Amino acid sequence: MDAKTGANIKIAKLTLGDKSWSFPIYDGTVGPSVMDVSKLYAETGIFTYDPGFTSTGSCESKITYIDGDAGVLLYRGYPIEDLAEHGDFLETCYLLLYGELPTAAQKENFDDRVTHHTMGHEQMMRFFQGFRRDAHPMAVMTGCVGALSAFYHDSTDITDPTQRMVASIRMIAKSPTLAAMAYKYSIGQPFVYPKNDLDYASNFLRMCFAVPCEEYKPNPVLARAMDRIFTLHADHEQNASTSTVRLAGSTGANPFACIAAGIACLWGPAHGGANEAALKMLGEIGSVDRIPEYVKRAKDPNDSFRLMGFGHRVYKHYDPRAKIMQKTCHEVLNELGVNDPLLDVALELERIALHDDYFIEKRLYPNVDFYSGITLRAMGFPTAMFTVLFAVARTVGWIAQWKEMIEDPHQKLGRPRQLYTGSPRREYQPISRRK
Ligand code: CMC
């Protein structure tokens, strides 16, 4: 049943003392149903309490579906495995934005539109000079994506569907350019302009790794791997950064500002920063014989250490993206002839953890970030860039979710409430009378 039609209504009853209330239950297409508690406070005078929103559905969405118990991820109904294997990232972008896979003509037109928006405003180049060279590229990315709203006034009217789509295309097109610029700036190399005869991933690799003194030839295996990494990270329903984008968007803020808010949220090590943290951890472990020591620490309730790249709020089964990532990791390392000892550490750590009672009981499996760090490092990216690459990929997901929210007639300003446990009202004391 559509959550908004009210047909076939199932009811949940809440009883408090001698009073009871009814709340409608809505079924989605697949997955858990939801109880509509939007009138709970008005009718009962109490709020729900759900720190971390583990039991809260914040919106109705048709974009991405995750079955965390079965390890399933669908974009608009299509399994991630099929999209990563058979399609390309821009096809996934089209799918997320428009709801359907493109025809050949639609795909050609979409690729062309994205490609012709990849160049940044020339003045943005100078904007970069304000940053320190050693700034974290996520700091640069957050600032520069937010700054896009100062450069593209003609696509900030959120009530105009054409402007919304132009802003969406601009952000998908310009985020790799800005990411590459952040990287080039950090290593003191000149910015490389986008090249329109290259596909999205090859163009990005060229903007990151080409130098003016040499001809750059994109490696198709690396470009395919990059494209797949983008596809795997394109959307993940109402995670922390997407919810941040929706919350920012619910105020009517312009889309560039909303995506900048999402990037800031993605930065944290429990979210997008985990791939950087996972690689650092593998480096710290260093060799296979030290794994038991770290597994012991991860299991110790008195030690705050966690196995980075393990566990997920939603997946209580193998993260389907991690399987594809592991395969991609092998392909990249083989292509480059890299023999990375950290891959041996990762494979052994995964093997041990998958057979350890602690991890089995708590249903902790490798997540997408476990293998992405090793892959990206082999491709030549420094660890500080990992979360930036995640942000480039997730831009389309944030944008699709933001558009869906703006176009939802039931959309409201997001404004959670709280359980207040501070002091009740008390009398103000002048400073001379305070003890
Ligand atoms: N290593 C060891 N123990 C863990 C781990 C881990 N990586 N993750 C969870 N646990 C334990 C945790 O100590 C807790 O134990 P207990 O019940 O005894 O207190 C139990 O498992 C449940 O943990 P939680 O923190 O309540 O679960 P959560 O759903 O809030 O946490 C998570 C999800 C991703 C924050 C967490 O698993 C974690 O910190 N993982 C490492 C960071 C990481 O890899 N994050 C990337 C997520 S995937 C990318 C993305 O979508 O952004």
Coordinates of C-alpha atoms and ligand atoms in Angstrom, one line a residue:
M1 CA 0.0 0.0 0.0
D2 CA 1.1 3.5 -0.7
A3 CA 1.9 5.2 2.6
K4 CA -0.1 8.2 1.6
T5 CA -3.3 6.6 0.2
G6 CA -4.5 5.2 3.4
A7 CA -6.0 2.1 1.7
N8 CA -5.9 -1.2 3.6
I9 CA -5.0 0.5 6.8
K10 CA -3.7 -1.7 9.6
I11 CA -3.7 -0.2 13.1
A12 CA -1.3 -0.3 16.0
K13 CA -2.9 0.4 19.4
L14 CA -1.2 2.3 22.2
T15 CA -2.6 2.0 25.7
L16 CA -1.5 4.2 28.6
G17 CA -3.5 3.7 31.7
D18 CA -7.2 3.8 30.8
K19 CA -6.7 5.6 27.5
S20 CA -5.9 4.1 24.1
W21 CA -5.0 5.5 20.7
S22 CA -4.7 4.0 17.2
F23 CA -1.9 4.6 14.8
P24 CA -1.9 3.5 11.2
I25 CA 0.6 1.0 9.9
Y26 CA 1.8 1.5 6.3
D27 CA 3.4 -1.3 4.2
G28 CA 6.2 -0.5 1.8
T29 CA 6.7 -2.5 -1.4
V30 CA 9.2 -4.7 0.4
G31 CA 10.8 -4.5 3.8
P32 CA 9.5 -3.6 7.3
S33 CA 6.2 -1.7 7.7
V34 CA 6.1 1.6 9.6
M35 CA 3.8 2.9 12.2
D36 CA 2.7 6.5 11.6
V37 CA 3.4 8.3 14.8
S38 CA 3.2 11.8 13.3
K39 CA 0.1 12.6 15.5
L40 CA 1.5 10.9 18.6
Y41 CA 2.4 14.1 20.4
A42 CA -0.7 16.0 19.4
E43 CA -2.9 13.1 20.7
T44 CA -1.0 11.8 23.7
G45 CA 1.4 14.5 24.7
I46 CA 4.4 12.2 24.6
F47 CA 7.3 11.9 22.1
T48 CA 9.0 8.8 20.8
Y49 CA 12.6 8.3 22.1
D50 CA 15.0 6.7 19.6
P51 CA 18.6 7.9 19.9
G52 CA 20.5 7.1 16.7
F53 CA 17.1 6.7 15.0
T54 CA 17.5 2.9 14.9
S55 CA 13.7 2.4 14.8
T56 CA 12.7 5.5 12.9
G57 CA 11.7 5.9 9.3
S58 CA 12.2 9.6 8.5
C59 CA 10.6 9.7 5.1
E60 CA 8.9 7.8 2.3
S61 CA 11.4 7.0 -0.5
K62 CA 11.4 5.1 -3.8
I63 CA 15.2 5.3 -4.4
T64 CA 17.2 2.7 -2.5
Y65 CA 16.3 -0.5 -0.7
I66 CA 18.5 -2.3 1.8
D67 CA 17.8 -5.7 3.4
G68 CA 20.5 -5.7 6.0
D69 CA 19.7 -9.2 7.1
A70 CA 20.0 -10.7 3.7
G71 CA 22.8 -8.5 2.4
V72 CA 20.7 -7.0 -0.4
L73 CA 21.1 -3.5 -1.9
L74 CA 18.8 -2.3 -4.7
Y75 CA 18.9 1.0 -6.5
R76 CA 15.4 1.7 -7.9
G77 CA 14.8 -2.1 -7.6
Y78 CA 18.0 -3.2 -9.4
P79 CA 20.6 -5.2 -7.5
I80 CA 23.9 -3.4 -6.9
E81 CA 25.7 -6.5 -8.3
D82 CA 24.0 -6.1 -11.7
L83 CA 24.6 -2.4 -11.9
A84 CA 28.2 -2.6 -10.9
E85 CA 28.9 -5.5 -13.3
H86 CA 26.9 -4.5 -16.4
G87 CA 26.4 -0.8 -16.3
D88 CA 28.5 2.3 -15.6
F89 CA 28.3 5.0 -13.0
L90 CA 26.5 7.6 -15.2
E91 CA 23.8 5.0 -16.0
T92 CA 23.4 4.6 -12.2
C93 CA 23.2 8.4 -11.8
Y94 CA 20.5 8.5 -14.4
L95 CA 18.6 5.7 -12.7
L96 CA 18.8 7.3 -9.3
L97 CA 17.8 10.7 -10.6
Y98 CA 15.0 9.7 -13.0
G99 CA 13.8 6.3 -11.6
E100 CA 14.4 4.2 -14.7
L101 CA 17.4 2.9 -16.6
P102 CA 18.1 5.1 -19.6
T103 CA 17.5 4.1 -23.3
A104 CA 20.6 4.4 -25.5
A105 CA 19.5 7.9 -26.6
Q106 CA 18.8 9.1 -23.1
K107 CA 22.1 7.7 -21.9
E108 CA 24.0 9.5 -24.6
N109 CA 22.2 12.8 -23.9
F110 CA 22.7 12.5 -20.1
D111 CA 26.5 11.6 -20.5
D112 CA 26.8 14.6 -22.8
R113 CA 25.1 17.0 -20.3
V114 CA 27.2 15.8 -17.4
T115 CA 30.4 16.0 -19.5
H116 CA 29.6 19.6 -20.6
H117 CA 29.2 20.7 -17.0
T118 CA 32.5 19.3 -15.6
M119 CA 34.6 22.5 -15.9
G120 CA 34.6 24.6 -12.8
H121 CA 34.1 28.4 -12.8
E122 CA 37.6 29.9 -13.5
Q123 CA 37.3 32.0 -10.3
M124 CA 37.0 28.8 -8.3
M125 CA 40.6 28.1 -9.2
R126 CA 41.7 31.2 -7.2
F127 CA 39.4 30.3 -4.4
F128 CA 41.7 27.3 -3.7
Q129 CA 44.7 29.6 -3.1
G130 CA 43.0 30.6 0.2
F131 CA 43.5 27.1 1.6
R132 CA 46.7 25.9 3.3
R133 CA 48.5 23.2 1.2
D134 CA 48.2 20.8 4.1
A135 CA 44.5 21.2 4.5
H136 CA 42.5 18.0 4.6
P137 CA 40.9 17.6 1.2
M138 CA 37.6 17.0 2.9
A139 CA 37.8 20.4 4.4
V140 CA 38.5 21.8 0.9
M141 CA 35.7 19.8 -0.6
T142 CA 33.2 20.9 2.0
G143 CA 34.2 24.6 1.5
C144 CA 34.2 24.4 -2.3
V145 CA 31.0 22.6 -2.8
G146 CA 29.3 25.0 -0.4
A147 CA 30.9 27.8 -2.4
L148 CA 29.2 26.6 -5.7
S149 CA 26.1 28.3 -4.5
A150 CA 28.0 31.6 -4.7
F151 CA 28.9 30.8 -8.3
Y152 CA 25.8 29.4 -9.8
H153 CA 22.9 31.7 -8.8
D154 CA 20.9 30.6 -11.8
S155 CA 20.3 27.1 -10.3
T156 CA 19.5 27.8 -6.6
D157 CA 15.8 28.4 -7.0
I158 CA 14.5 25.2 -5.4
T159 CA 10.9 25.8 -6.6
D160 CA 11.9 25.6 -10.3
P161 CA 12.2 22.0 -11.5
T162 CA 14.6 23.0 -14.3
Q163 CA 16.9 24.8 -11.9
R164 CA 16.8 21.8 -9.6
M165 CA 17.9 19.5 -12.5
V166 CA 20.6 21.9 -13.6
A167 CA 22.0 22.1 -10.1
S168 CA 21.9 18.3 -9.8
I169 CA 23.8 17.8 -13.1
R170 CA 26.3 20.5 -12.1
M171 CA 27.1 18.8 -8.8
I172 CA 27.5 15.4 -10.3
A173 CA 29.7 16.9 -13.0
K174 CA 31.8 19.3 -10.9
S175 CA 32.4 17.2 -7.8
P176 CA 35.1 15.1 -9.5
T177 CA 36.7 18.3 -10.8
L178 CA 36.8 19.9 -7.4
A179 CA 38.0 16.6 -5.8
A180 CA 40.9 16.4 -8.3
M181 CA 41.7 20.1 -7.7
A182 CA 41.8 19.5 -4.0
Y183 CA 44.3 16.7 -4.6
K184 CA 46.4 18.6 -7.0
Y185 CA 46.5 21.6 -4.7
S186 CA 47.7 19.4 -1.8
I187 CA 50.7 18.1 -3.8
G188 CA 51.6 21.4 -5.4
Q189 CA 50.8 20.4 -9.0
P190 CA 48.8 22.4 -11.5
F191 CA 45.1 21.8 -11.9
V192 CA 44.2 19.6 -14.9
Y193 CA 41.1 20.7 -16.8
P194 CA 38.5 18.1 -17.7
K195 CA 38.7 16.5 -21.1
N196 CA 35.3 15.9 -22.8
D197 CA 36.3 12.9 -24.9
L198 CA 36.9 10.8 -21.8
D199 CA 34.3 8.9 -19.8
Y200 CA 33.5 10.1 -16.2
A201 CA 36.0 7.8 -14.4
S202 CA 38.9 8.1 -16.9
N203 CA 38.4 11.9 -16.9
F204 CA 38.6 11.9 -13.1
L205 CA 41.8 9.8 -13.0
R206 CA 43.3 12.0 -15.6
M207 CA 42.5 15.2 -13.6
C208 CA 44.1 13.6 -10.6
F209 CA 47.2 12.0 -12.1
A210 CA 48.1 13.8 -15.4
V211 CA 50.8 16.4 -15.4
P212 CA 51.3 18.9 -18.2
C213 CA 54.7 17.6 -19.2
E214 CA 53.6 14.1 -20.1
E215 CA 50.9 12.5 -22.2
Y216 CA 48.4 10.7 -19.9
K217 CA 46.8 7.5 -21.1
P218 CA 43.9 6.3 -19.0
N219 CA 44.2 2.6 -17.9
P220 CA 40.9 0.9 -18.7
V221 CA 41.2 -1.5 -15.8
L222 CA 41.7 1.3 -13.3
A223 CA 39.0 3.4 -14.9
R224 CA 36.6 0.5 -14.7
A225 CA 37.6 0.0 -11.0
M226 CA 37.1 3.7 -10.3
D227 CA 33.7 3.6 -12.0
R228 CA 32.6 0.6 -10.0
I229 CA 33.8 2.2 -6.7
F230 CA 31.6 5.2 -7.6
T231 CA 28.6 2.9 -8.4
L232 CA 29.0 1.0 -5.2
H233 CA 28.9 4.2 -3.1
A234 CA 26.3 6.1 -5.2
D235 CA 23.5 5.8 -2.6
H236 CA 22.6 4.1 0.6
E237 CA 19.1 5.2 1.7
Q238 CA 18.8 7.3 4.9
N239 CA 22.3 7.1 6.3
A240 CA 23.8 9.9 8.4
S241 CA 25.0 12.1 5.5
T242 CA 21.8 11.6 3.4
S243 CA 19.6 12.4 6.4
T244 CA 21.8 15.5 7.0
V245 CA 21.2 16.5 3.4
R246 CA 17.4 16.0 3.8
L247 CA 17.3 17.9 7.1
A248 CA 19.3 20.8 5.6
G249 CA 17.0 20.7 2.5
S250 CA 13.9 20.7 4.6
T251 CA 14.7 24.3 5.6
G252 CA 14.6 25.3 1.9
A253 CA 18.4 25.8 1.8
N254 CA 19.9 25.7 -1.7
P255 CA 21.1 22.3 -3.0
F256 CA 24.8 23.2 -3.1
A257 CA 24.6 24.2 0.6
C258 CA 22.7 20.9 1.4
I259 CA 25.3 18.8 -0.3
A260 CA 28.1 20.6 1.5
A261 CA 26.3 19.7 4.8
G262 CA 26.3 16.1 3.6
I263 CA 30.0 16.1 2.9
A264 CA 30.7 17.5 6.4
C265 CA 28.7 14.6 7.9
L266 CA 30.4 12.0 5.7
W267 CA 33.8 13.0 7.0
G268 CA 33.4 11.2 10.4
P269 CA 35.3 7.9 10.9
A270 CA 32.0 6.0 11.7
H271 CA 30.7 6.9 8.3
G272 CA 32.7 7.9 5.2
G273 CA 36.0 8.2 7.1
A274 CA 36.0 4.5 7.8
N275 CA 38.0 3.6 4.6
E276 CA 40.8 5.8 5.7
A277 CA 40.6 4.4 9.2
A278 CA 40.5 0.8 7.9
L279 CA 43.6 1.3 5.9
K280 CA 45.4 3.0 8.8
M281 CA 44.4 0.1 11.0
L282 CA 45.7 -2.5 8.5
G283 CA 48.9 -0.6 8.4
E284 CA 49.1 -0.6 12.2
I285 CA 48.5 -4.3 12.4
G286 CA 51.2 -4.6 9.7
S287 CA 51.6 -8.4 9.6
V288 CA 49.4 -11.5 9.8
D289 CA 51.0 -12.7 13.0
R290 CA 49.8 -9.6 14.9
I291 CA 46.1 -10.1 13.9
P292 CA 45.1 -12.1 17.1
E293 CA 46.3 -9.3 19.3
Y294 CA 44.0 -6.8 17.5
V295 CA 41.1 -9.2 17.3
K296 CA 41.5 -9.6 21.1
R297 CA 41.4 -5.8 21.6
A298 CA 38.3 -5.5 19.4
K299 CA 36.5 -8.0 21.6
D300 CA 37.6 -6.4 24.9
P301 CA 34.7 -4.4 26.3
N302 CA 37.2 -2.2 28.2
D303 CA 39.1 -1.3 25.1
S304 CA 37.5 1.3 22.7
F305 CA 39.4 -0.2 19.7
R306 CA 37.1 -1.4 16.9
L307 CA 38.0 -3.3 13.7
M308 CA 37.5 -0.5 11.2
G309 CA 35.8 -1.7 8.0
F310 CA 33.8 -4.2 10.1
G311 CA 30.2 -3.9 11.2
H312 CA 27.3 -1.8 9.9
R313 CA 24.3 -0.2 11.3
V314 CA 22.0 -1.8 8.7
Y315 CA 23.9 -4.8 7.3
K316 CA 23.9 -7.7 9.7
H317 CA 25.1 -9.9 6.9
Y318 CA 28.0 -9.6 4.4
D319 CA 27.8 -6.1 2.9
P320 CA 27.1 -6.9 -0.9
R321 CA 29.3 -4.0 -1.8
A322 CA 32.2 -5.5 0.1
K323 CA 32.1 -8.6 -2.1
I324 CA 32.4 -6.6 -5.3
M325 CA 35.0 -4.4 -3.7
Q326 CA 37.1 -7.4 -2.8
K327 CA 37.0 -8.6 -6.4
T328 CA 37.8 -5.1 -7.7
C329 CA 40.7 -4.9 -5.3
H330 CA 42.2 -8.1 -6.7
E331 CA 41.7 -6.8 -10.3
V332 CA 43.5 -3.6 -9.6
L333 CA 46.4 -5.2 -7.7
N334 CA 46.9 -7.7 -10.5
E335 CA 46.8 -5.1 -13.2
L336 CA 49.4 -3.0 -11.4
G337 CA 51.5 -6.0 -10.4
V338 CA 51.3 -4.7 -6.8
N339 CA 51.9 -7.2 -4.0
D340 CA 50.5 -5.4 -1.0
P341 CA 51.2 -7.1 2.3
L342 CA 48.2 -5.3 3.7
L343 CA 45.9 -7.3 1.4
D344 CA 47.2 -10.5 3.1
V345 CA 46.5 -8.9 6.5
A346 CA 43.0 -7.9 5.3
L347 CA 42.2 -11.4 3.9
E348 CA 43.4 -13.1 7.0
L349 CA 41.7 -10.7 9.3
E350 CA 38.4 -11.3 7.4
R351 CA 38.9 -15.0 7.6
I352 CA 39.5 -15.0 11.4
A353 CA 36.7 -12.6 12.2
L354 CA 34.2 -14.5 10.1
H355 CA 35.0 -17.6 12.2
D356 CA 35.2 -15.9 15.6
D357 CA 32.2 -16.2 18.0
Y358 CA 32.2 -12.6 19.0
F359 CA 31.9 -11.4 15.4
I360 CA 29.4 -14.1 14.5
E361 CA 27.2 -13.4 17.5
K362 CA 27.2 -9.6 16.9
R363 CA 26.8 -10.2 13.1
L364 CA 29.8 -8.1 12.2
Y365 CA 30.9 -8.6 8.6
P366 CA 33.4 -6.6 6.5
N367 CA 31.7 -3.5 5.0
V368 CA 32.5 -1.7 1.7
D369 CA 35.3 0.2 3.3
F370 CA 37.3 -2.8 4.3
Y371 CA 38.8 -3.4 0.8
S372 CA 38.3 0.1 -0.8
G373 CA 41.4 1.6 1.0
I374 CA 43.8 -1.0 -0.3
T375 CA 42.4 -0.6 -3.8
L376 CA 42.5 3.2 -3.8
R377 CA 46.0 3.2 -2.4
A378 CA 47.2 0.9 -5.1
M379 CA 45.6 3.3 -7.7
G380 CA 47.8 6.1 -6.3
F381 CA 45.4 8.0 -4.0
P382 CA 46.7 9.1 -0.6
T383 CA 44.5 8.1 2.4
A384 CA 43.3 11.6 2.9
M385 CA 41.6 11.5 -0.5
F386 CA 39.5 8.3 0.3
T387 CA 36.6 10.0 1.9
V388 CA 36.6 12.6 -0.9
L389 CA 36.2 9.9 -3.5
F390 CA 33.2 8.6 -1.4
A391 CA 31.8 12.1 -1.5
V392 CA 32.2 12.3 -5.3
A393 CA 30.3 9.0 -5.6
R394 CA 27.6 9.8 -3.1
T395 CA 26.8 13.2 -4.5
V396 CA 24.3 11.7 -6.9
G397 CA 22.6 9.8 -4.0
W398 CA 22.3 13.0 -1.9
I399 CA 21.0 14.9 -4.9
A400 CA 18.4 12.2 -5.8
Q401 CA 17.2 12.1 -2.2
W402 CA 17.1 15.9 -1.9
K403 CA 15.1 16.2 -5.2
E404 CA 12.7 13.5 -4.0
M405 CA 12.2 15.3 -0.7
I406 CA 11.6 18.7 -2.4
E407 CA 9.1 17.1 -4.8
D408 CA 7.2 15.3 -2.0
P409 CA 4.0 17.3 -1.3
H410 CA 4.0 16.0 2.3
Q411 CA 7.5 17.3 3.0
K412 CA 7.9 19.2 6.2
L413 CA 10.6 21.1 8.0
G414 CA 12.7 18.4 9.9
R415 CA 12.6 19.2 13.6
P416 CA 13.1 16.3 16.1
R417 CA 12.3 16.8 19.8
Q418 CA 14.0 15.5 22.9
L419 CA 13.8 13.9 26.3
Y420 CA 14.9 16.9 28.5
T421 CA 16.8 15.8 31.7
G422 CA 18.3 19.1 32.6
S423 CA 17.3 21.4 35.5
P424 CA 13.7 22.5 35.7
R425 CA 13.0 26.2 35.9
R426 CA 15.1 28.0 38.6
E427 CA 15.7 31.4 39.8
Y428 CA 18.5 33.6 38.4
Q429 CA 21.0 34.5 41.1
P430 CA 23.1 37.7 40.8
I431 CA 26.9 36.9 40.7
S432 CA 27.5 38.3 44.2
R433 CA 25.0 35.8 45.7
R434 CA 26.4 32.7 44.0
K435 CA 28.4 30.2 46.0
Ligands
CMC1 N1 34.7 -4.0 16.0 C1 34.4 -4.6 17.2 N2 33.2 -4.5 17.7 C2 32.2 -3.9 17.1 C3 32.5 -3.3 15.8 C4 33.7 -3.4 15.3 N3 34.0 -2.8 14.1 N4 31.3 -2.7 15.4 C5 30.4 -3.0 16.4 N5 31.0 -3.7 17.4 C6 30.3 -4.2 18.6 C7 30.1 -3.0 19.6 O1 31.1 -2.9 20.5 C8 28.8 -3.5 20.2 O2 29.1 -4.4 21.2 P1 28.2 -4.5 22.6 O3 26.8 -4.9 22.1 O4 28.9 -5.5 23.4 O5 28.3 -3.1 23.2 C9 28.0 -4.2 19.1 O6 29.0 -4.6 18.2 C10 27.0 -3.3 18.4 O7 27.7 -2.1 18.0 P2 27.0 -0.6 17.9 O8 28.1 0.4 17.9 O9 25.9 -0.5 18.9 O10 26.4 -0.8 16.4 P3 26.0 0.3 15.4 O11 25.0 -0.2 14.5 O12 25.7 1.6 16.2 O13 27.5 0.5 14.7 C11 29.1 1.0 13.2 C12 27.7 0.5 13.4 C13 29.4 1.0 11.6 C14 29.3 2.5 13.7 C15 30.1 0.1 13.9 O14 30.0 -1.2 13.5 C16 31.6 0.6 13.7 O15 32.0 1.4 14.5 N6 32.3 0.0 12.7 C17 33.6 0.4 12.4 C18 33.6 1.7 11.6 C19 33.2 1.4 10.2 O16 33.7 0.5 9.5 N7 32.2 2.2 9.6 C20 31.8 2.1 8.2 C21 30.4 1.8 8.0 S1 30.1 1.4 6.3 C22 30.3 2.8 5.4 C23 29.2 3.8 5.5 O17 28.0 3.4 5.2 O18 29.4 4.9 5.9

